[in-house]
Amino acid sequence: MAALGNRGAVTEAAGFNPDADAQRLREAMKGTGTNEATIIEILAHRTIAQRQRIKQAFKQTIGKELADELSSELSGNFRCVVLGLLMLAPVYDAYELRNAIKGAGTEEACLVDILASRSNAEIRAISAIYKQEYGKDLEDDVCGDTSGMFQRVLVSLLTAGRDEGDTMDEAQAVQDAKVKVFQEYQKISGRDIEESIKREMSGCLESVFLAIVKCMRNKPAFFAERLYKSMKGLGTTDSVLIRIMVARAEIDMLDIKAEFLKMYGKTLYSFIKGDTSGDYRKILLELCGGE
């Protein structure tokens, strides 16, 4: 029942009772109006593994799917966060990728964020679930929706771990090798690789190469920057904000917060607070953890 990582803001709830949680959620949705505070209090303070047990208990005792019930009671960004929290990590990633691909335009940011930051093992799990849930091949869908060099880079990220059956050591070796390449490049060209990418490339291709480099250097810093950019200036890119807050809540949120403060001199908490409102704001702040 443990959390996915040990640097998350969301940790295991002590004295966990899935049946009691299921009943409280049921009560929160009964009658007119919904008690959002209860929904936030429960779901933002349980690990993904614990939420799966709540889903099972809800189904057994009430005979309905928790996700369906919440989906019909809630709306907007708050609903998106809550439904994301109910999914296993690779299921959520597969769901996000599917939505990014099947819309009118492709949300390239989603493809880049997920495929450049997940490990080979995680990408294998995502691909398997994508096939199972949507009856389609993720690689085919990505190819059908992108083109050129950008497409080739995404496909190489998708297929990186497929044939190695990679153990952690092998995965680490691949990672170390990549880092070495970048360091050597810097020596020869006397130029930071990020600067070269910005000079030589543009658009989606630039985004994906920068994301790969940044994730290899410092993944929490990559996410901190993505969060910052999703909120600074006019308007908020909620899709990015929600995706990162939900996906990283129990993995490395503490590190993301620390990097955010170091990079921007302000807390992630204060940024979210100033940029969002209502129950959406409340649940994101819980996932962020105190200042």
PDB file of C-alpha atoms in Angstrom, residues 3-227:
ATOM      1  CA  ALA A   3       3.436   5.397  -1.981  1.00  0.00           C
ATOM      2  CA  LEU A   4       5.116   5.247  -5.398  1.00  0.00           C
ATOM      3  CA  GLY A   5       8.142   7.209  -4.206  1.00  0.00           C
ATOM      4  CA  ASN A   6       9.479   8.543  -0.938  1.00  0.00           C
ATOM      5  CA  ARG A   7       9.631  12.206  -1.933  1.00  0.00           C
ATOM      6  CA  GLY A   8       5.918  12.786  -2.361  1.00  0.00           C
ATOM      7  CA  ALA A   9       3.631  15.218  -0.577  1.00  0.00           C
ATOM      8  CA  VAL A  10       0.932  12.524  -0.570  1.00  0.00           C
ATOM      9  CA  THR A  11       1.818   9.683   1.791  1.00  0.00           C
ATOM     10  CA  GLU A  12       0.053   6.648   3.186  1.00  0.00           C
ATOM     11  CA  ALA A  13      -2.877   7.427   5.474  1.00  0.00           C
ATOM     12  CA  ALA A  14      -2.482   5.813   8.889  1.00  0.00           C
ATOM     13  CA  GLY A  15      -5.344   3.694  10.260  1.00  0.00           C
ATOM     14  CA  PHE A  16      -6.656   3.343   6.743  1.00  0.00           C
ATOM     15  CA  ASN A  17     -10.182   1.920   6.435  1.00  0.00           C
ATOM     16  CA  PRO A  18     -11.358   1.651   2.822  1.00  0.00           C
ATOM     17  CA  ASP A  19     -14.926   0.724   3.786  1.00  0.00           C
ATOM     18  CA  ALA A  20     -15.292   3.789   6.001  1.00  0.00           C
ATOM     19  CA  ASP A  21     -13.822   5.999   3.263  1.00  0.00           C
ATOM     20  CA  ALA A  22     -16.221   4.519   0.705  1.00  0.00           C
ATOM     21  CA  GLN A  23     -19.196   5.228   2.978  1.00  0.00           C
ATOM     22  CA  ARG A  24     -18.072   8.798   3.615  1.00  0.00           C
ATOM     23  CA  LEU A  25     -17.712   9.391  -0.108  1.00  0.00           C
ATOM     24  CA  ARG A  26     -21.174   7.963  -0.644  1.00  0.00           C
ATOM     25  CA  GLU A  27     -22.580  10.340   1.988  1.00  0.00           C
ATOM     26  CA  ALA A  28     -20.727  13.244   0.384  1.00  0.00           C
ATOM     27  CA  MET A  29     -22.619  12.643  -2.867  1.00  0.00           C
ATOM     28  CA  LYS A  30     -26.067  11.828  -1.501  1.00  0.00           C
ATOM     29  CA  GLY A  31     -29.024  14.180  -1.760  1.00  0.00           C
ATOM     30  CA  THR A  32     -28.764  17.644  -3.198  1.00  0.00           C
ATOM     31  CA  GLY A  33     -25.368  19.230  -3.472  1.00  0.00           C
ATOM     32  CA  THR A  34     -22.014  17.564  -3.028  1.00  0.00           C
ATOM     33  CA  ASN A  35     -19.712  17.810  -0.048  1.00  0.00           C
ATOM     34  CA  GLU A  36     -16.492  18.616  -1.902  1.00  0.00           C
ATOM     35  CA  ALA A  37     -14.531  19.101   1.334  1.00  0.00           C
ATOM     36  CA  THR A  38     -14.953  15.418   2.231  1.00  0.00           C
ATOM     37  CA  ILE A  39     -13.923  14.327  -1.253  1.00  0.00           C
ATOM     38  CA  ILE A  40     -10.764  16.447  -1.013  1.00  0.00           C
ATOM     39  CA  GLU A  41      -9.997  15.350   2.530  1.00  0.00           C
ATOM     40  CA  ILE A  42     -10.153  11.667   1.587  1.00  0.00           C
ATOM     41  CA  LEU A  43      -8.743  11.474  -1.931  1.00  0.00           C
ATOM     42  CA  ALA A  44      -5.893  13.978  -1.547  1.00  0.00           C
ATOM     43  CA  HIS A  45      -4.644  12.172   1.561  1.00  0.00           C
ATOM     44  CA  ARG A  46      -4.527   8.584   0.332  1.00  0.00           C
ATOM     45  CA  THR A  47      -1.918   6.950  -1.865  1.00  0.00           C
ATOM     46  CA  ILE A  48      -2.848   5.600  -5.301  1.00  0.00           C
ATOM     47  CA  ALA A  49      -2.762   2.062  -3.854  1.00  0.00           C
ATOM     48  CA  GLN A  50      -5.132   3.099  -1.053  1.00  0.00           C
ATOM     49  CA  ARG A  51      -7.498   4.760  -3.529  1.00  0.00           C
ATOM     50  CA  GLN A  52      -7.722   1.463  -5.442  1.00  0.00           C
ATOM     51  CA  ARG A  53      -8.907  -0.221  -2.241  1.00  0.00           C
ATOM     52  CA  ILE A  54     -11.508   2.525  -1.738  1.00  0.00           C
ATOM     53  CA  LYS A  55     -12.738   1.948  -5.304  1.00  0.00           C
ATOM     54  CA  GLN A  56     -13.102  -1.779  -4.594  1.00  0.00           C
ATOM     55  CA  ALA A  57     -14.911  -1.150  -1.306  1.00  0.00           C
ATOM     56  CA  PHE A  58     -17.252   1.338  -2.986  1.00  0.00           C
ATOM     57  CA  LYS A  59     -18.090  -1.155  -5.725  1.00  0.00           C
ATOM     58  CA  GLN A  60     -18.674  -3.992  -3.215  1.00  0.00           C
ATOM     59  CA  THR A  61     -20.763  -2.074  -0.700  1.00  0.00           C
ATOM     60  CA  ILE A  62     -22.616   0.353  -2.949  1.00  0.00           C
ATOM     61  CA  GLY A  63     -22.604  -1.587  -6.209  1.00  0.00           C
ATOM     62  CA  LYS A  64     -21.480   1.356  -8.328  1.00  0.00           C
ATOM     63  CA  GLU A  65     -18.203   2.599  -9.778  1.00  0.00           C
ATOM     64  CA  LEU A  66     -16.751   5.412  -7.675  1.00  0.00           C
ATOM     65  CA  ALA A  67     -15.277   7.138 -10.738  1.00  0.00           C
ATOM     66  CA  ASP A  68     -18.679   7.171 -12.494  1.00  0.00           C
ATOM     67  CA  GLU A  69     -20.425   8.576  -9.430  1.00  0.00           C
ATOM     68  CA  LEU A  70     -17.839  11.318  -8.930  1.00  0.00           C
ATOM     69  CA  SER A  71     -17.814  12.073 -12.627  1.00  0.00           C
ATOM     70  CA  SER A  72     -21.533  12.797 -12.657  1.00  0.00           C
ATOM     71  CA  GLU A  73     -21.397  14.877  -9.442  1.00  0.00           C
ATOM     72  CA  LEU A  74     -18.414  17.077 -10.219  1.00  0.00           C
ATOM     73  CA  SER A  75     -17.377  19.368 -13.044  1.00  0.00           C
ATOM     74  CA  GLY A  76     -14.537  21.348 -14.556  1.00  0.00           C
ATOM     75  CA  ASN A  77     -10.921  21.208 -13.490  1.00  0.00           C
ATOM     76  CA  PHE A  78     -11.799  19.892 -10.035  1.00  0.00           C
ATOM     77  CA  ARG A  79     -13.405  16.873 -11.657  1.00  0.00           C
ATOM     78  CA  CYS A  80     -10.324  16.307 -13.853  1.00  0.00           C
ATOM     79  CA  VAL A  81      -8.068  16.235 -10.780  1.00  0.00           C
ATOM     80  CA  VAL A  82     -10.334  13.884  -8.802  1.00  0.00           C
ATOM     81  CA  LEU A  83     -10.725  11.411 -11.679  1.00  0.00           C
ATOM     82  CA  GLY A  84      -6.962  11.474 -12.291  1.00  0.00           C
ATOM     83  CA  LEU A  85      -6.293  10.654  -8.646  1.00  0.00           C
ATOM     84  CA  LEU A  86      -8.396   7.490  -8.896  1.00  0.00           C
ATOM     85  CA  MET A  87      -6.225   5.997 -11.650  1.00  0.00           C
ATOM     86  CA  LEU A  88      -3.087   3.906 -11.359  1.00  0.00           C
ATOM     87  CA  ALA A  89      -0.056   5.849 -12.612  1.00  0.00           C
ATOM     88  CA  PRO A  90       0.322   4.138 -16.024  1.00  0.00           C
ATOM     89  CA  VAL A  91      -3.447   4.227 -16.523  1.00  0.00           C
ATOM     90  CA  TYR A  92      -3.459   7.985 -15.943  1.00  0.00           C
ATOM     91  CA  ASP A  93      -0.533   8.485 -18.352  1.00  0.00           C
ATOM     92  CA  ALA A  94      -2.233   6.337 -21.015  1.00  0.00           C
ATOM     93  CA  TYR A  95      -5.482   8.295 -20.520  1.00  0.00           C
ATOM     94  CA  GLU A  96      -3.681  11.624 -20.877  1.00  0.00           C
ATOM     95  CA  LEU A  97      -1.864  10.471 -24.017  1.00  0.00           C
ATOM     96  CA  ARG A  98      -5.111   9.211 -25.538  1.00  0.00           C
ATOM     97  CA  ASN A  99      -6.823  12.548 -24.907  1.00  0.00           C
ATOM     98  CA  ALA A 100      -3.836  14.434 -26.298  1.00  0.00           C
ATOM     99  CA  ILE A 101      -3.944  12.392 -29.501  1.00  0.00           C
ATOM    100  CA  LYS A 102      -7.636  11.977 -30.179  1.00  0.00           C
ATOM    101  CA  GLY A 103      -8.653  15.654 -30.026  1.00  0.00           C
ATOM    102  CA  ALA A 104      -8.891  17.918 -33.065  1.00  0.00           C
ATOM    103  CA  GLY A 105      -5.312  19.133 -32.677  1.00  0.00           C
ATOM    104  CA  THR A 106      -2.654  17.103 -30.897  1.00  0.00           C
ATOM    105  CA  GLU A 107      -1.521  18.375 -27.516  1.00  0.00           C
ATOM    106  CA  GLU A 108       2.188  17.958 -28.206  1.00  0.00           C
ATOM    107  CA  ALA A 109       3.095  19.197 -24.725  1.00  0.00           C
ATOM    108  CA  CYS A 110       1.457  16.110 -23.249  1.00  0.00           C
ATOM    109  CA  LEU A 111       3.385  13.725 -25.502  1.00  0.00           C
ATOM    110  CA  VAL A 112       6.639  15.472 -24.638  1.00  0.00           C
ATOM    111  CA  ASP A 113       5.992  15.735 -20.887  1.00  0.00           C
ATOM    112  CA  ILE A 114       5.136  12.082 -20.485  1.00  0.00           C
ATOM    113  CA  LEU A 115       7.404  10.340 -22.981  1.00  0.00           C
ATOM    114  CA  ALA A 116      10.540  12.344 -22.114  1.00  0.00           C
ATOM    115  CA  SER A 117      10.165  11.948 -18.349  1.00  0.00           C
ATOM    116  CA  ARG A 118       9.060   8.359 -17.768  1.00  0.00           C
ATOM    117  CA  SER A 119      11.476   5.443 -17.378  1.00  0.00           C
ATOM    118  CA  ASN A 120      11.649   2.636 -19.945  1.00  0.00           C
ATOM    119  CA  ALA A 121       9.741   0.337 -17.586  1.00  0.00           C
ATOM    120  CA  GLU A 122       7.043   2.978 -17.068  1.00  0.00           C
ATOM    121  CA  ILE A 123       6.692   3.499 -20.825  1.00  0.00           C
ATOM    122  CA  ARG A 124       6.304  -0.254 -21.355  1.00  0.00           C
ATOM    123  CA  ALA A 125       3.497  -0.310 -18.758  1.00  0.00           C
ATOM    124  CA  ILE A 126       1.818   2.719 -20.360  1.00  0.00           C
ATOM    125  CA  SER A 127       1.951   1.122 -23.830  1.00  0.00           C
ATOM    126  CA  ALA A 128       0.458  -2.132 -22.541  1.00  0.00           C
ATOM    127  CA  ILE A 129      -2.397  -0.339 -20.784  1.00  0.00           C
ATOM    128  CA  TYR A 130      -3.016   1.900 -23.802  1.00  0.00           C
ATOM    129  CA  LYS A 131      -3.492  -1.199 -25.947  1.00  0.00           C
ATOM    130  CA  GLN A 132      -5.714  -2.848 -23.345  1.00  0.00           C
ATOM    131  CA  GLU A 133      -7.910   0.217 -22.662  1.00  0.00           C
ATOM    132  CA  TYR A 134      -8.177   1.694 -26.153  1.00  0.00           C
ATOM    133  CA  GLY A 135      -7.562  -1.305 -28.418  1.00  0.00           C
ATOM    134  CA  LYS A 136      -4.919   0.640 -30.304  1.00  0.00           C
ATOM    135  CA  ASP A 137      -1.161   0.642 -30.495  1.00  0.00           C
ATOM    136  CA  LEU A 138       0.336   3.738 -28.823  1.00  0.00           C
ATOM    137  CA  GLU A 139       3.221   3.865 -31.287  1.00  0.00           C
ATOM    138  CA  ASP A 140       0.801   3.745 -34.245  1.00  0.00           C
ATOM    139  CA  ASP A 141      -1.324   6.502 -32.728  1.00  0.00           C
ATOM    140  CA  VAL A 142       1.690   8.713 -32.061  1.00  0.00           C
ATOM    141  CA  CYS A 143       2.932   8.128 -35.619  1.00  0.00           C
ATOM    142  CA  GLY A 144      -0.470   8.912 -37.067  1.00  0.00           C
ATOM    143  CA  ASP A 145      -0.575  12.209 -35.236  1.00  0.00           C
ATOM    144  CA  THR A 146       2.965  13.548 -35.616  1.00  0.00           C
ATOM    145  CA  SER A 147       5.509  13.790 -38.404  1.00  0.00           C
ATOM    146  CA  GLY A 148       9.135  14.263 -39.340  1.00  0.00           C
ATOM    147  CA  MET A 149      11.978  14.301 -36.883  1.00  0.00           C
ATOM    148  CA  PHE A 150       9.639  15.007 -33.947  1.00  0.00           C
ATOM    149  CA  GLN A 151       7.812  11.772 -34.709  1.00  0.00           C
ATOM    150  CA  ARG A 152      11.096   9.833 -34.912  1.00  0.00           C
ATOM    151  CA  VAL A 153      12.241  11.113 -31.527  1.00  0.00           C
ATOM    152  CA  LEU A 154       8.934  10.191 -29.870  1.00  0.00           C
ATOM    153  CA  VAL A 155       9.042   6.708 -31.408  1.00  0.00           C
ATOM    154  CA  SER A 156      12.589   6.202 -30.151  1.00  0.00           C
ATOM    155  CA  LEU A 157      11.437   7.203 -26.636  1.00  0.00           C
ATOM    156  CA  LEU A 158       8.543   4.747 -26.938  1.00  0.00           C
ATOM    157  CA  THR A 159      10.693   1.850 -28.097  1.00  0.00           C
ATOM    158  CA  ALA A 160      13.793   2.520 -25.961  1.00  0.00           C
ATOM    159  CA  GLY A 161      13.059  -0.093 -23.336  1.00  0.00           C
ATOM    160  CA  ARG A 162      11.199  -2.587 -25.418  1.00  0.00           C
ATOM    161  CA  ASP A 163      13.891  -5.071 -26.342  1.00  0.00           C
ATOM    162  CA  GLU A 164      16.277  -4.772 -23.451  1.00  0.00           C
ATOM    163  CA  GLY A 165      14.019  -6.359 -20.878  1.00  0.00           C
ATOM    164  CA  ASP A 166      16.139  -3.889 -19.002  1.00  0.00           C
ATOM    165  CA  THR A 167      17.055  -4.459 -15.420  1.00  0.00           C
ATOM    166  CA  MET A 168      17.530  -1.332 -13.311  1.00  0.00           C
ATOM    167  CA  ASP A 169      21.309  -1.566 -13.852  1.00  0.00           C
ATOM    168  CA  GLU A 170      20.970  -1.597 -17.617  1.00  0.00           C
ATOM    169  CA  ALA A 171      18.539   1.297 -17.522  1.00  0.00           C
ATOM    170  CA  GLN A 172      20.993   3.206 -15.356  1.00  0.00           C
ATOM    171  CA  ALA A 173      23.844   2.368 -17.729  1.00  0.00           C
ATOM    172  CA  VAL A 174      21.874   3.771 -20.680  1.00  0.00           C
ATOM    173  CA  GLN A 175      21.138   6.900 -18.637  1.00  0.00           C
ATOM    174  CA  ASP A 176      24.802   7.322 -17.629  1.00  0.00           C
ATOM    175  CA  ALA A 177      25.900   6.869 -21.231  1.00  0.00           C
ATOM    176  CA  LYS A 178      23.544   9.624 -22.382  1.00  0.00           C
ATOM    177  CA  VAL A 179      24.799  12.000 -19.699  1.00  0.00           C
ATOM    178  CA  LYS A 180      28.394  11.309 -20.797  1.00  0.00           C
ATOM    179  CA  VAL A 181      27.520  12.121 -24.404  1.00  0.00           C
ATOM    180  CA  PHE A 182      26.169  15.507 -23.320  1.00  0.00           C
ATOM    181  CA  GLN A 183      29.236  16.252 -21.187  1.00  0.00           C
ATOM    182  CA  GLU A 184      31.591  15.326 -24.035  1.00  0.00           C
ATOM    183  CA  TYR A 185      29.566  17.446 -26.440  1.00  0.00           C
ATOM    184  CA  GLN A 186      29.930  20.399 -24.110  1.00  0.00           C
ATOM    185  CA  LYS A 187      33.725  19.994 -23.994  1.00  0.00           C
ATOM    186  CA  ILE A 188      34.075  19.827 -27.774  1.00  0.00           C
ATOM    187  CA  SER A 189      31.678  22.617 -28.680  1.00  0.00           C
ATOM    188  CA  GLY A 190      32.330  24.745 -25.612  1.00  0.00           C
ATOM    189  CA  ARG A 191      28.624  25.299 -25.652  1.00  0.00           C
ATOM    190  CA  ASP A 192      25.926  24.173 -23.321  1.00  0.00           C
ATOM    191  CA  ILE A 193      23.827  21.569 -25.102  1.00  0.00           C
ATOM    192  CA  GLU A 194      20.608  23.398 -24.185  1.00  0.00           C
ATOM    193  CA  GLU A 195      21.878  26.537 -25.926  1.00  0.00           C
ATOM    194  CA  SER A 196      22.761  24.502 -29.029  1.00  0.00           C
ATOM    195  CA  ILE A 197      19.332  22.890 -29.120  1.00  0.00           C
ATOM    196  CA  LYS A 198      17.681  26.304 -28.899  1.00  0.00           C
ATOM    197  CA  ARG A 199      19.897  27.633 -31.670  1.00  0.00           C
ATOM    198  CA  GLU A 200      19.526  24.683 -34.035  1.00  0.00           C
ATOM    199  CA  MET A 201      15.892  23.738 -33.512  1.00  0.00           C
ATOM    200  CA  SER A 202      12.436  25.171 -33.055  1.00  0.00           C
ATOM    201  CA  GLY A 203       8.888  24.145 -32.212  1.00  0.00           C
ATOM    202  CA  CYS A 204       8.059  20.625 -31.056  1.00  0.00           C
ATOM    203  CA  LEU A 205      11.461  19.256 -31.904  1.00  0.00           C
ATOM    204  CA  GLU A 206      13.168  21.831 -29.707  1.00  0.00           C
ATOM    205  CA  SER A 207      10.684  21.066 -26.904  1.00  0.00           C
ATOM    206  CA  VAL A 208      11.271  17.342 -26.943  1.00  0.00           C
ATOM    207  CA  PHE A 209      15.082  17.569 -27.044  1.00  0.00           C
ATOM    208  CA  LEU A 210      15.147  20.134 -24.246  1.00  0.00           C
ATOM    209  CA  ALA A 211      12.793  17.958 -22.198  1.00  0.00           C
ATOM    210  CA  ILE A 212      15.029  14.888 -22.639  1.00  0.00           C
ATOM    211  CA  VAL A 213      18.139  16.829 -21.586  1.00  0.00           C
ATOM    212  CA  LYS A 214      16.428  18.512 -18.633  1.00  0.00           C
ATOM    213  CA  CYS A 215      14.880  15.263 -17.370  1.00  0.00           C
ATOM    214  CA  MET A 216      18.259  13.580 -17.453  1.00  0.00           C
ATOM    215  CA  ARG A 217      19.924  16.433 -15.602  1.00  0.00           C
ATOM    216  CA  ASN A 218      17.287  17.024 -12.968  1.00  0.00           C
ATOM    217  CA  LYS A 219      13.741  15.706 -13.342  1.00  0.00           C
ATOM    218  CA  PRO A 220      12.161  17.683 -10.455  1.00  0.00           C
ATOM    219  CA  ALA A 221      13.626  20.899 -11.932  1.00  0.00           C
ATOM    220  CA  PHE A 222      12.091  19.999 -15.305  1.00  0.00           C
ATOM    221  CA  PHE A 223       8.658  19.652 -13.681  1.00  0.00           C
ATOM    222  CA  ALA A 224       9.146  22.828 -11.630  1.00  0.00           C
ATOM    223  CA  GLU A 225       9.796  24.774 -14.826  1.00  0.00           C
ATOM    224  CA  ARG A 226       6.786  23.234 -16.568  1.00  0.00           C
ATOM    225  CA  LEU A 227       4.588  24.209 -13.597  1.00  0.00           C
TER     226      LEU A 227
END
